[in-house]
CSV table of C-alpha atoms in Angstrom, one decimal:
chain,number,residue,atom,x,y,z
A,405,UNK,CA,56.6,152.8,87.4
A,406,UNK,CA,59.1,154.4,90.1
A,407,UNK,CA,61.8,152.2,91.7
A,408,UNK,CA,63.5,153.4,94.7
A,409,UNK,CA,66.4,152.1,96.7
A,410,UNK,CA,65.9,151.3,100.2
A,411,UNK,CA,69.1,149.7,101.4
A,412,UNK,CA,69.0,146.0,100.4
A,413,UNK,CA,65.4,146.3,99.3
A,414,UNK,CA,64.0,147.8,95.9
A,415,UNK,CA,60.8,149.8,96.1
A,416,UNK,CA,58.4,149.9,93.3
A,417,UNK,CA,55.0,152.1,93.2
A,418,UNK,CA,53.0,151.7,89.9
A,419,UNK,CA,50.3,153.6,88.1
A,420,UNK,CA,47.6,152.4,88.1
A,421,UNK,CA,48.6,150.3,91.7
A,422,UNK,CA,48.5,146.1,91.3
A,423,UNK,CA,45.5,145.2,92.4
A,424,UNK,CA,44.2,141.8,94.1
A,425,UNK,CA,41.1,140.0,94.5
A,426,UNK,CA,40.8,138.7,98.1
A,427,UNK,CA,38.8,136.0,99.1
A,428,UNK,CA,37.1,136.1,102.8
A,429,UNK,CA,34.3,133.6,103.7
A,430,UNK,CA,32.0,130.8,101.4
A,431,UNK,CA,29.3,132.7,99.8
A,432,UNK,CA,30.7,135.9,100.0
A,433,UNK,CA,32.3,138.0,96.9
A,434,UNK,CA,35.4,138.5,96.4
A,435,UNK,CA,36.8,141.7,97.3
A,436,UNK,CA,39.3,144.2,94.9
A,437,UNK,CA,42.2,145.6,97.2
A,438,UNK,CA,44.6,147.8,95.9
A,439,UNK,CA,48.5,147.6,96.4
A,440,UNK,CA,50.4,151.1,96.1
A,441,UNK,CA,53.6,149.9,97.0
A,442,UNK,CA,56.0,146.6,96.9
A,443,UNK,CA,59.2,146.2,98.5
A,444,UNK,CA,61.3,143.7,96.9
A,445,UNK,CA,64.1,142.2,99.5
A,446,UNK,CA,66.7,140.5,97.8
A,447,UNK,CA,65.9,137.6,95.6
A,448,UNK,CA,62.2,138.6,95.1
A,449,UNK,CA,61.0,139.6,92.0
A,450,UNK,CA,57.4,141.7,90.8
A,451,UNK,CA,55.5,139.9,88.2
A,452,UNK,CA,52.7,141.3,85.9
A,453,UNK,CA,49.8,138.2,85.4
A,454,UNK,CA,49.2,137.8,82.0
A,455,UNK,CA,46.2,134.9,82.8
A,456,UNK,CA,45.8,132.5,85.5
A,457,UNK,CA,43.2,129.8,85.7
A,458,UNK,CA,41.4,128.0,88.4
A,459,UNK,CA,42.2,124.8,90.0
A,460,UNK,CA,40.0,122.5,91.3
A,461,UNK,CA,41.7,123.2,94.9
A,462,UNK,CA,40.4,127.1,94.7
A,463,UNK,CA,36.9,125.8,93.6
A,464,UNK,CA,36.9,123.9,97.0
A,465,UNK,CA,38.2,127.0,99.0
A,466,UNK,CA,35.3,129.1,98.5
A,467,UNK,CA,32.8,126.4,98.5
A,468,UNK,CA,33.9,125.9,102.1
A,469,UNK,CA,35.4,122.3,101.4
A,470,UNK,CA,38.5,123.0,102.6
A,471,UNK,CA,40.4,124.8,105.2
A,472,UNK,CA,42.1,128.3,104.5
A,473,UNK,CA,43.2,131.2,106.4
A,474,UNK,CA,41.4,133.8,105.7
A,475,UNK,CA,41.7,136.1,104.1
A,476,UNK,CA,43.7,135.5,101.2
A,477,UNK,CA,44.6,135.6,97.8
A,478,UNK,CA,43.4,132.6,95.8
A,479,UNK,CA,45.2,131.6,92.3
A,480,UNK,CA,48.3,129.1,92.0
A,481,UNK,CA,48.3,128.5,88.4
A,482,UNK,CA,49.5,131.2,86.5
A,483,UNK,CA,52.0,132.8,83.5
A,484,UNK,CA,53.4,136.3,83.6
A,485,UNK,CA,56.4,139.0,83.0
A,486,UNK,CA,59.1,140.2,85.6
A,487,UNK,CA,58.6,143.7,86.0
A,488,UNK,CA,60.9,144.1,88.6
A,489,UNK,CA,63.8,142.5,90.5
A,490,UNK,CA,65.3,142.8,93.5
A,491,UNK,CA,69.0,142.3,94.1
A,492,UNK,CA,70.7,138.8,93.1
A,493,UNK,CA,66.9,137.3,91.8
A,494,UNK,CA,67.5,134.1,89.8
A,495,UNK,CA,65.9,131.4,88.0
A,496,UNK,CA,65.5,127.8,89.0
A,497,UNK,CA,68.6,127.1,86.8
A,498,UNK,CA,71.1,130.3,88.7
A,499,UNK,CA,70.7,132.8,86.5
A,500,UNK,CA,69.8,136.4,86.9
A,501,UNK,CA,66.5,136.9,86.7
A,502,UNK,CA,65.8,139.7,83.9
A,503,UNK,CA,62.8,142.2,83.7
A,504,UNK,CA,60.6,141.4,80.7
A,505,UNK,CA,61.1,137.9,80.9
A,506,UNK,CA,58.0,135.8,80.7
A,507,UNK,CA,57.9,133.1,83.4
A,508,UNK,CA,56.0,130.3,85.2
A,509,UNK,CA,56.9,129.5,88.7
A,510,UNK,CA,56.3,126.7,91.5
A,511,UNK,CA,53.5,126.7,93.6
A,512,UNK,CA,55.7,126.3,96.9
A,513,UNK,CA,58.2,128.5,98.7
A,514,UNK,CA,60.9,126.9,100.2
A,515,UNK,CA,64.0,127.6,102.5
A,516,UNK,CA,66.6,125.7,100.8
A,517,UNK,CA,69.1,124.9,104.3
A,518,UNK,CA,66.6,122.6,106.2
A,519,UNK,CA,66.6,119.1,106.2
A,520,UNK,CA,63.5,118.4,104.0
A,521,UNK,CA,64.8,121.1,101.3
A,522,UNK,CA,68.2,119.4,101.5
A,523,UNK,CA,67.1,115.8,100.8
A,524,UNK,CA,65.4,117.3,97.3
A,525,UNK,CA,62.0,117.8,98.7
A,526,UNK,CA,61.9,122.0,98.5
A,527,UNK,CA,57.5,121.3,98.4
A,528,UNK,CA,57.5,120.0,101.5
A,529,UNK,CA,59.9,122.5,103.2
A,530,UNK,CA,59.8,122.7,106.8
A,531,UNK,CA,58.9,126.0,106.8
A,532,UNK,CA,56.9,126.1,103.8
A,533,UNK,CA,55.0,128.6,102.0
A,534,UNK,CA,52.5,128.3,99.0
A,535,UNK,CA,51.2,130.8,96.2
A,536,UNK,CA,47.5,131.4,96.8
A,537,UNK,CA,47.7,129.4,100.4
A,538,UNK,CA,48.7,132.2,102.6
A,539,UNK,CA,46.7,134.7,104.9
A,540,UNK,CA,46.6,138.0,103.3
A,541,UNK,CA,49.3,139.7,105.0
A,542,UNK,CA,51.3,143.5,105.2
A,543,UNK,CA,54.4,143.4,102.7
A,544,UNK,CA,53.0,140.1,101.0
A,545,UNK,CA,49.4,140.9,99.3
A,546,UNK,CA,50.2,140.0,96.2
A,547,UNK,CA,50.4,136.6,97.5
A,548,UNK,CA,48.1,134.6,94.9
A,549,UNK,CA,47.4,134.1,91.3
A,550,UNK,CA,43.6,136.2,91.2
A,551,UNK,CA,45.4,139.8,91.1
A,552,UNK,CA,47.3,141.7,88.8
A,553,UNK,CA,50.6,141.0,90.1
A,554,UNK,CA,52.6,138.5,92.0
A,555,UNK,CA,55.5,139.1,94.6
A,556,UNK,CA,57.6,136.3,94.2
A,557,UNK,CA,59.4,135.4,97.4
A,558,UNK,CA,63.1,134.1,97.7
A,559,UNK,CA,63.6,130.4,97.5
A,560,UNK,CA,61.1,130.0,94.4
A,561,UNK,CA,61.8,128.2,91.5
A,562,UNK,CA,60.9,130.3,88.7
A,563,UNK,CA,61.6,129.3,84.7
A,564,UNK,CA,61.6,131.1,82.1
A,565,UNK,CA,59.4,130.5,79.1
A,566,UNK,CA,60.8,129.2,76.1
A,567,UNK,CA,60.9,132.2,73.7
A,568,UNK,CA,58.0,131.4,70.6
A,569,UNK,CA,54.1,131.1,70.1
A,570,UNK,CA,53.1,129.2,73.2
A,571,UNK,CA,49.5,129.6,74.4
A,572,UNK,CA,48.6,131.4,77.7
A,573,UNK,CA,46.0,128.7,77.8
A,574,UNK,CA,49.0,126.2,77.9
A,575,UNK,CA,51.3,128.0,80.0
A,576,UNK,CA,49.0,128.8,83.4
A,577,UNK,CA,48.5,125.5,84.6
A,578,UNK,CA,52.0,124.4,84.1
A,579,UNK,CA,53.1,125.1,87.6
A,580,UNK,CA,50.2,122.8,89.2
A,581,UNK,CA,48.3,119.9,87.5
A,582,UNK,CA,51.1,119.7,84.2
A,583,UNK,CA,54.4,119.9,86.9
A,584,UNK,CA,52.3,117.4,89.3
A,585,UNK,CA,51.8,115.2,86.4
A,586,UNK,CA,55.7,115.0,85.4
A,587,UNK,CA,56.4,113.8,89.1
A,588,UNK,CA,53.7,111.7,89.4
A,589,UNK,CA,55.5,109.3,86.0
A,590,UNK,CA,59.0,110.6,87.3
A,591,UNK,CA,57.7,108.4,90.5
A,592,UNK,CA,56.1,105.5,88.4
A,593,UNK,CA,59.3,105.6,85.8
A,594,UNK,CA,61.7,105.1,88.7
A,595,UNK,CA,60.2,101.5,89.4
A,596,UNK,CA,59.1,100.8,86.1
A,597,UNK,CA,60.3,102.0,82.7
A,598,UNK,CA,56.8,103.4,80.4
A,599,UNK,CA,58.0,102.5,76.9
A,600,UNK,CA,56.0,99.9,75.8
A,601,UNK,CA,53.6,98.7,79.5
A,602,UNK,CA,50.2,99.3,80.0
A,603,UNK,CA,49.6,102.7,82.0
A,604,UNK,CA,46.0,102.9,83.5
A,605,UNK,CA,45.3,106.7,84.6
A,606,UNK,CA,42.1,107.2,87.1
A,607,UNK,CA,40.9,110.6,86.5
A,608,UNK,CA,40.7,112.8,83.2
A,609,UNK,CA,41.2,116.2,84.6
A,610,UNK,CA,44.6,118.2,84.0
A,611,UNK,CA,47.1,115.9,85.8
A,612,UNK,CA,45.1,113.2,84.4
A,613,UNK,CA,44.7,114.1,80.9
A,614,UNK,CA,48.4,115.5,80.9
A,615,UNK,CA,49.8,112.1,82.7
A,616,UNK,CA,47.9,110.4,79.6
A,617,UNK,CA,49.8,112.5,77.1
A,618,UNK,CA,53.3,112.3,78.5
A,619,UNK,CA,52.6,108.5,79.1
A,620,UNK,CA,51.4,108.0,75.7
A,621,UNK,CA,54.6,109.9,74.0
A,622,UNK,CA,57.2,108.0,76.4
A,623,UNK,CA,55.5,105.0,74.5
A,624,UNK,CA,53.1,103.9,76.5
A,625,UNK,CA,50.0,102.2,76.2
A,626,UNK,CA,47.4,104.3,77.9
A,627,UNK,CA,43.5,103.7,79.5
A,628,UNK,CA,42.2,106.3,81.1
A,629,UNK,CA,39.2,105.9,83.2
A,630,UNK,CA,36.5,108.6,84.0
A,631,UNK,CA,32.7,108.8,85.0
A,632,UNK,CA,32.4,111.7,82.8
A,633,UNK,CA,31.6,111.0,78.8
A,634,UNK,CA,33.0,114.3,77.6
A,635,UNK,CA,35.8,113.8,79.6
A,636,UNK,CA,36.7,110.3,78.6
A,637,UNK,CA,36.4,111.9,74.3
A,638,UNK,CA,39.0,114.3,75.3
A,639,UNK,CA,41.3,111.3,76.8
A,640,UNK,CA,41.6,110.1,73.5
A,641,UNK,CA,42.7,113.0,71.8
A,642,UNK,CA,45.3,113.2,74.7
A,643,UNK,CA,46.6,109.9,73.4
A,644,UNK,CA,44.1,107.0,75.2
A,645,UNK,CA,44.2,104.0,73.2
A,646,UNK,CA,41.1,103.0,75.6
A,647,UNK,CA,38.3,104.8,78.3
A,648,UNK,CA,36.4,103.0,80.6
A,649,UNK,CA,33.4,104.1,82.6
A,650,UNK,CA,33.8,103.0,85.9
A,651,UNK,CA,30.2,102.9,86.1
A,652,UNK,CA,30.1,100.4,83.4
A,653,UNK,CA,29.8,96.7,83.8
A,654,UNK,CA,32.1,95.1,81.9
A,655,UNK,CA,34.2,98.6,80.4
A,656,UNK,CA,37.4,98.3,82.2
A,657,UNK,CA,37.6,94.4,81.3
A,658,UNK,CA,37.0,95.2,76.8
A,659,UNK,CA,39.7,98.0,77.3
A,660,UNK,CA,42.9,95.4,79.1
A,661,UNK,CA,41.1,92.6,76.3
A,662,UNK,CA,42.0,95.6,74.1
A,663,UNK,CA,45.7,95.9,74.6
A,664,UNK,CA,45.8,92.4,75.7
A,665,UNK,CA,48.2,93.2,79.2
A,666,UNK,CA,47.4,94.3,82.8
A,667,UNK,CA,48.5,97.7,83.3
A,668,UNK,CA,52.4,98.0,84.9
A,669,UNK,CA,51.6,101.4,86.4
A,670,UNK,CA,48.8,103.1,87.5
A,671,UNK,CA,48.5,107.1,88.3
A,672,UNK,CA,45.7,107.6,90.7
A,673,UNK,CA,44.4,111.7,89.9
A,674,UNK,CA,40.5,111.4,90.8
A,675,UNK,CA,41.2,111.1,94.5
A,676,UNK,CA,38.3,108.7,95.3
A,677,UNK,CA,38.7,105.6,97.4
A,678,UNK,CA,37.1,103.6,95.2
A,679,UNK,CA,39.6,104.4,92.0
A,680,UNK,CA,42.2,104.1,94.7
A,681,UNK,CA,41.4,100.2,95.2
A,682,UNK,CA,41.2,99.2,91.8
A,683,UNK,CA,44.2,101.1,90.9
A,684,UNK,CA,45.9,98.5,93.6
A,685,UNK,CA,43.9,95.5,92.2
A,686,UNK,CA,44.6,95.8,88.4
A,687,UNK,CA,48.1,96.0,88.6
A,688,UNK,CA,50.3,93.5,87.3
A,689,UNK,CA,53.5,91.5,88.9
A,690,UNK,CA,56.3,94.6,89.8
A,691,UNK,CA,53.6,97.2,88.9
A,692,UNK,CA,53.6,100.7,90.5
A,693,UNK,CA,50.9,102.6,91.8
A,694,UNK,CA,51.2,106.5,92.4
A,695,UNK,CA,48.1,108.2,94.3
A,696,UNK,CA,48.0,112.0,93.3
A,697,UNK,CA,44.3,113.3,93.9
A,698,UNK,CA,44.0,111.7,97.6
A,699,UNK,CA,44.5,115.3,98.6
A,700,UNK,CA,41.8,115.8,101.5
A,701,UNK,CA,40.1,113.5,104.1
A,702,UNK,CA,38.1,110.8,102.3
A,703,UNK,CA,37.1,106.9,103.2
A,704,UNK,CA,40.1,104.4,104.3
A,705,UNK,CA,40.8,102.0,101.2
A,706,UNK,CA,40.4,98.3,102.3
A,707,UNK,CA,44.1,96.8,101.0
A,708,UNK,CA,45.2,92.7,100.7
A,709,UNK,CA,48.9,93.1,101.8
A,710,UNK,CA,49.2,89.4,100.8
A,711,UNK,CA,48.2,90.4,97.1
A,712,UNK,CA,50.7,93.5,97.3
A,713,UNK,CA,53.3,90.9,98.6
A,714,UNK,CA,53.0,88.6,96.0
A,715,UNK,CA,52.8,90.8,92.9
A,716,UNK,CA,55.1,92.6,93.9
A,717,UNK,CA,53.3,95.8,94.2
A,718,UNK,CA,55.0,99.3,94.7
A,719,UNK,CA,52.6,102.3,96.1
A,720,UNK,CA,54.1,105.9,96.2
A,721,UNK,CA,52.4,109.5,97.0
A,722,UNK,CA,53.4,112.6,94.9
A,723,UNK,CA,52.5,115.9,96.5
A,724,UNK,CA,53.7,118.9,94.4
A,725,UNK,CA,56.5,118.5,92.9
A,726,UNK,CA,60.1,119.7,92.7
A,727,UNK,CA,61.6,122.5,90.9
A,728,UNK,CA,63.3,119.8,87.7
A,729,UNK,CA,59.5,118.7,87.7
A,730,UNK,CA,57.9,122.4,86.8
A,731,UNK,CA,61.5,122.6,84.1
A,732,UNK,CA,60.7,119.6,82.5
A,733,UNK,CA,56.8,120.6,82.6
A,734,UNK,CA,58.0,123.9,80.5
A,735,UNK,CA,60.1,122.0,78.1
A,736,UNK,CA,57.6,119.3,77.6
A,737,UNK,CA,54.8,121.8,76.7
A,738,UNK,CA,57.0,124.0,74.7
A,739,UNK,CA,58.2,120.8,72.4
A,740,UNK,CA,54.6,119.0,72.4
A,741,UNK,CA,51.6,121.8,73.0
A,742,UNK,CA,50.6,121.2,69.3
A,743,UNK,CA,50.7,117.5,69.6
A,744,UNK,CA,47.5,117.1,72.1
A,745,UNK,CA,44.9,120.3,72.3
A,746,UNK,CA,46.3,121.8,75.7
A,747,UNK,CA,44.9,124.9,74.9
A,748,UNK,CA,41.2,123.8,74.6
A,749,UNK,CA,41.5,123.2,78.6
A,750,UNK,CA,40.7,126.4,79.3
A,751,UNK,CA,37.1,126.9,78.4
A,752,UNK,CA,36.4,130.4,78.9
A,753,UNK,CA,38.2,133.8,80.5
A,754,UNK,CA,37.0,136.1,83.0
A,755,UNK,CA,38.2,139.6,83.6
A,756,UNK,CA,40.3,139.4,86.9
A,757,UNK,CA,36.7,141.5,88.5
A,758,UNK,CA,34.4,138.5,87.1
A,759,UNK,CA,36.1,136.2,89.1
A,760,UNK,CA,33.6,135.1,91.2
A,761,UNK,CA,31.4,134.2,87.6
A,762,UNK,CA,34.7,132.4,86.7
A,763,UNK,CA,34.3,130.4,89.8
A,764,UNK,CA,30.4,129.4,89.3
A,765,UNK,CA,31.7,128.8,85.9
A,766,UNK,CA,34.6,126.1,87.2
A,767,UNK,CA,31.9,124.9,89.7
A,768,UNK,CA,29.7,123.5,86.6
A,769,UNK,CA,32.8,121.2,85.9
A,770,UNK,CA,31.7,121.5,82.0
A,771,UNK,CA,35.6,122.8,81.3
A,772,UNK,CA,39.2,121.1,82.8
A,773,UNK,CA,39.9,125.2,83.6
A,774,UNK,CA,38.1,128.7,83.7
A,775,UNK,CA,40.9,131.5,82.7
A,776,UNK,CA,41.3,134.6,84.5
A,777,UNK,CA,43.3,137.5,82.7
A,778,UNK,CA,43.6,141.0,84.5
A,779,UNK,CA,43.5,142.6,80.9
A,780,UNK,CA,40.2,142.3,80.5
A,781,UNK,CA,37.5,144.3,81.2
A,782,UNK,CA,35.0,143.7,83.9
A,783,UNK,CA,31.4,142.5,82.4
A,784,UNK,CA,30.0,141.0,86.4
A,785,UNK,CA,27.0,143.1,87.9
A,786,UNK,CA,28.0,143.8,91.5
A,787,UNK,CA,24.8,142.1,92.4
A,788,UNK,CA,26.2,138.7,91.6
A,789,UNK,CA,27.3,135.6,94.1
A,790,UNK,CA,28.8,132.7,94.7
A,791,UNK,CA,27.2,129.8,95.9
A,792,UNK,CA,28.3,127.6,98.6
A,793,UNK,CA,27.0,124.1,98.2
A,794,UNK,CA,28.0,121.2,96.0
A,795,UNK,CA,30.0,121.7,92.6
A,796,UNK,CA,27.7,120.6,89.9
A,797,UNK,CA,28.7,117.4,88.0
């Protein structure tokens, strides 16, 4: 690695050059750039990947569900080590940043002087920037989690790992679904304390299961409701004292005869209308409803303002969360990994060139995540291709 100063700005050229897998149109491979050169302005930082895995949201990229500039780097979910630093880079908490430091970081970029960023609400920054988001641009290439490196920007939040034995597996989601999570009870907890109520969790995919978890060691009383059968199993092990099937008559009614309450809060991670709606109706008096997974256009929800009135119903959106959110993520995973089997969420690995077989892989929905890890060797026959269509239940 050379490192030459240019002024204010640190300039780093490696051997062999970071590479980055760049994403262009549904149905079309990826495509493997290579990044001689990174210029580090002050407060940025160069990070080597050590694995990232894909979300749900990068599944629904390339499938052509959702709008992206193009092209860019996909991957927001990741773990890695500083290999370099520019001048004054430091950690969510103020300190320096040091090279050989393993680290997570947030998903969003934010200014830190504007109005939104000065009310505690960095993630929705006026001016915001997100990891694996942008359009592929000079000076920022290494924009995303599918490469071999990350350029971390100035303004964000990145936290050290705690030094010991904890997973890759564990540590790459942290800064999306496991952060998300901690806001989403963070919002419930506010209005309504979890030690000992009934917690009803829609979904059983990473925010899900890890809302389930947290609930369930704050001492709560958790159901968690999912179509999937596999899905629901691994609720329990996640700390589910009750599943329901929403497609069963009769299931969601045996699991609150179960624990013999109505459910106080309610965290809303499928994103469909329908699990919306009953998350409203099966509240109790003062309960709290937080909607998490309404993240793209769907159906309006019918809702009985008279029956919010009356029992006193609270309803609150998390959207990303805030930089304490992805610290208390870290600390919560690095105390409580071995308590719940975070690492089995990750179902396979691609090398960072298989990606697009990781992605058919995530589209079968059989695993929470598909890892990616630049280590690895490529095994994909050029030949191969995504498909653009509908991800398989």
């Amino acid at each position: 690695m050379t490192l030459t100063q240019e002024a204010t700005t640190v300039r780093i050229e490696l051997d062999p050059a970071p590479t980055a897998m760049v994403w262009v149109q549904p149905g079309r491979r990826h495509e493997r750039i290579a990044v001689p050169s990174v210029s580090l302005a002050p407060g940025e930082a160069l990070v080597a990947i050590e694995l990232a895995t894909i979300c749900g949201s990068d599944v629904h990229t390339v499938l052509g569900h959702r709008d992206a500039p193009t092209p860019l780097v996909l991957g927001h979910e990741q773990v890695g080590h500083v290999q370099a630093v520019g001048d004054g880079a430091v950690t969510s908490s103020g300190e320096l940043l040091r090279v050989g430091q393993r680290v997570v970081w947030a998903l969003t970029v934010g200014c830190g002087d504007c109005s939104t960023c000065v009310r505690g609400l960095p993630q929705k920054c006026q001016t915001v920037r997100k990891y694996g988001h942008e359009r592929l641009e000079t000076g920022w290439e290494l924009s995303g989690g599918f490469a071999s490196h990350v350029h971390l920007k100035r303004g964000t939040a990145i936290v050290p790992v705690p030094d010991g034995d904890l997973p890759a597996e564990v540590l790459a989601p942290v800064s999306c679904g496991t952060a998300t999570a901690v806001a989403a009870l963070d919002a419930a907890s506010a209005i309504v304390a979890l030690d000992g109520v009934v917690v009803i969790v829609h979904g059983a995919g990473l925010i899900g299961l890890t809302a389930c978890a947290m609930a369930s060691d704050a001492g709560a009383r958790v159901i968690v409701v999912d179509p999937a059968k596999r899905r629901r199993r691994l609720a329990s092990r996640f700390g589910a004292v009750a599943t329901v099937d929403p497609a069963e008559a009769g299931s969601l009614a045996a699991a609150l005869d179960l624990v013999g309450a109505r459910p106080l809060v309610a965290i809303e991670a499928s994103g469909s209308p329908l699990a919306v709606a009953a998350s409203i109706e099966v509240l109790g008096v003062g309960g709290v409803v937080v909607l998490v997974g309404s993240v793209s256009p769907s159906e309006l929800v019918p809702v009985d303002p008279e029956s919010i009135v009356r029992r006193l119903v609270t309803i609150r959106g998390v959207h990303n969360y805030a930089p304490a959110h992805l610290e208390r993520a870290v600390r919560y995973l690095a105390e409580r990994h071995d308590a719940h089997p975070f690492a089995e969420l990750v179902g396979a690995t691609v090398a960072l060139g298989d990606l697009d077989d990781g992605l058919e892989a995530a589209m079968g929905g059989r695993a929470v995540r598909i890892g990616v890890a630049p280590g690895l060797a490529p095994l994909a026959p050029a030949s191969a291709t995504v498909r653009a269509g509908t991800p398989r239940a």
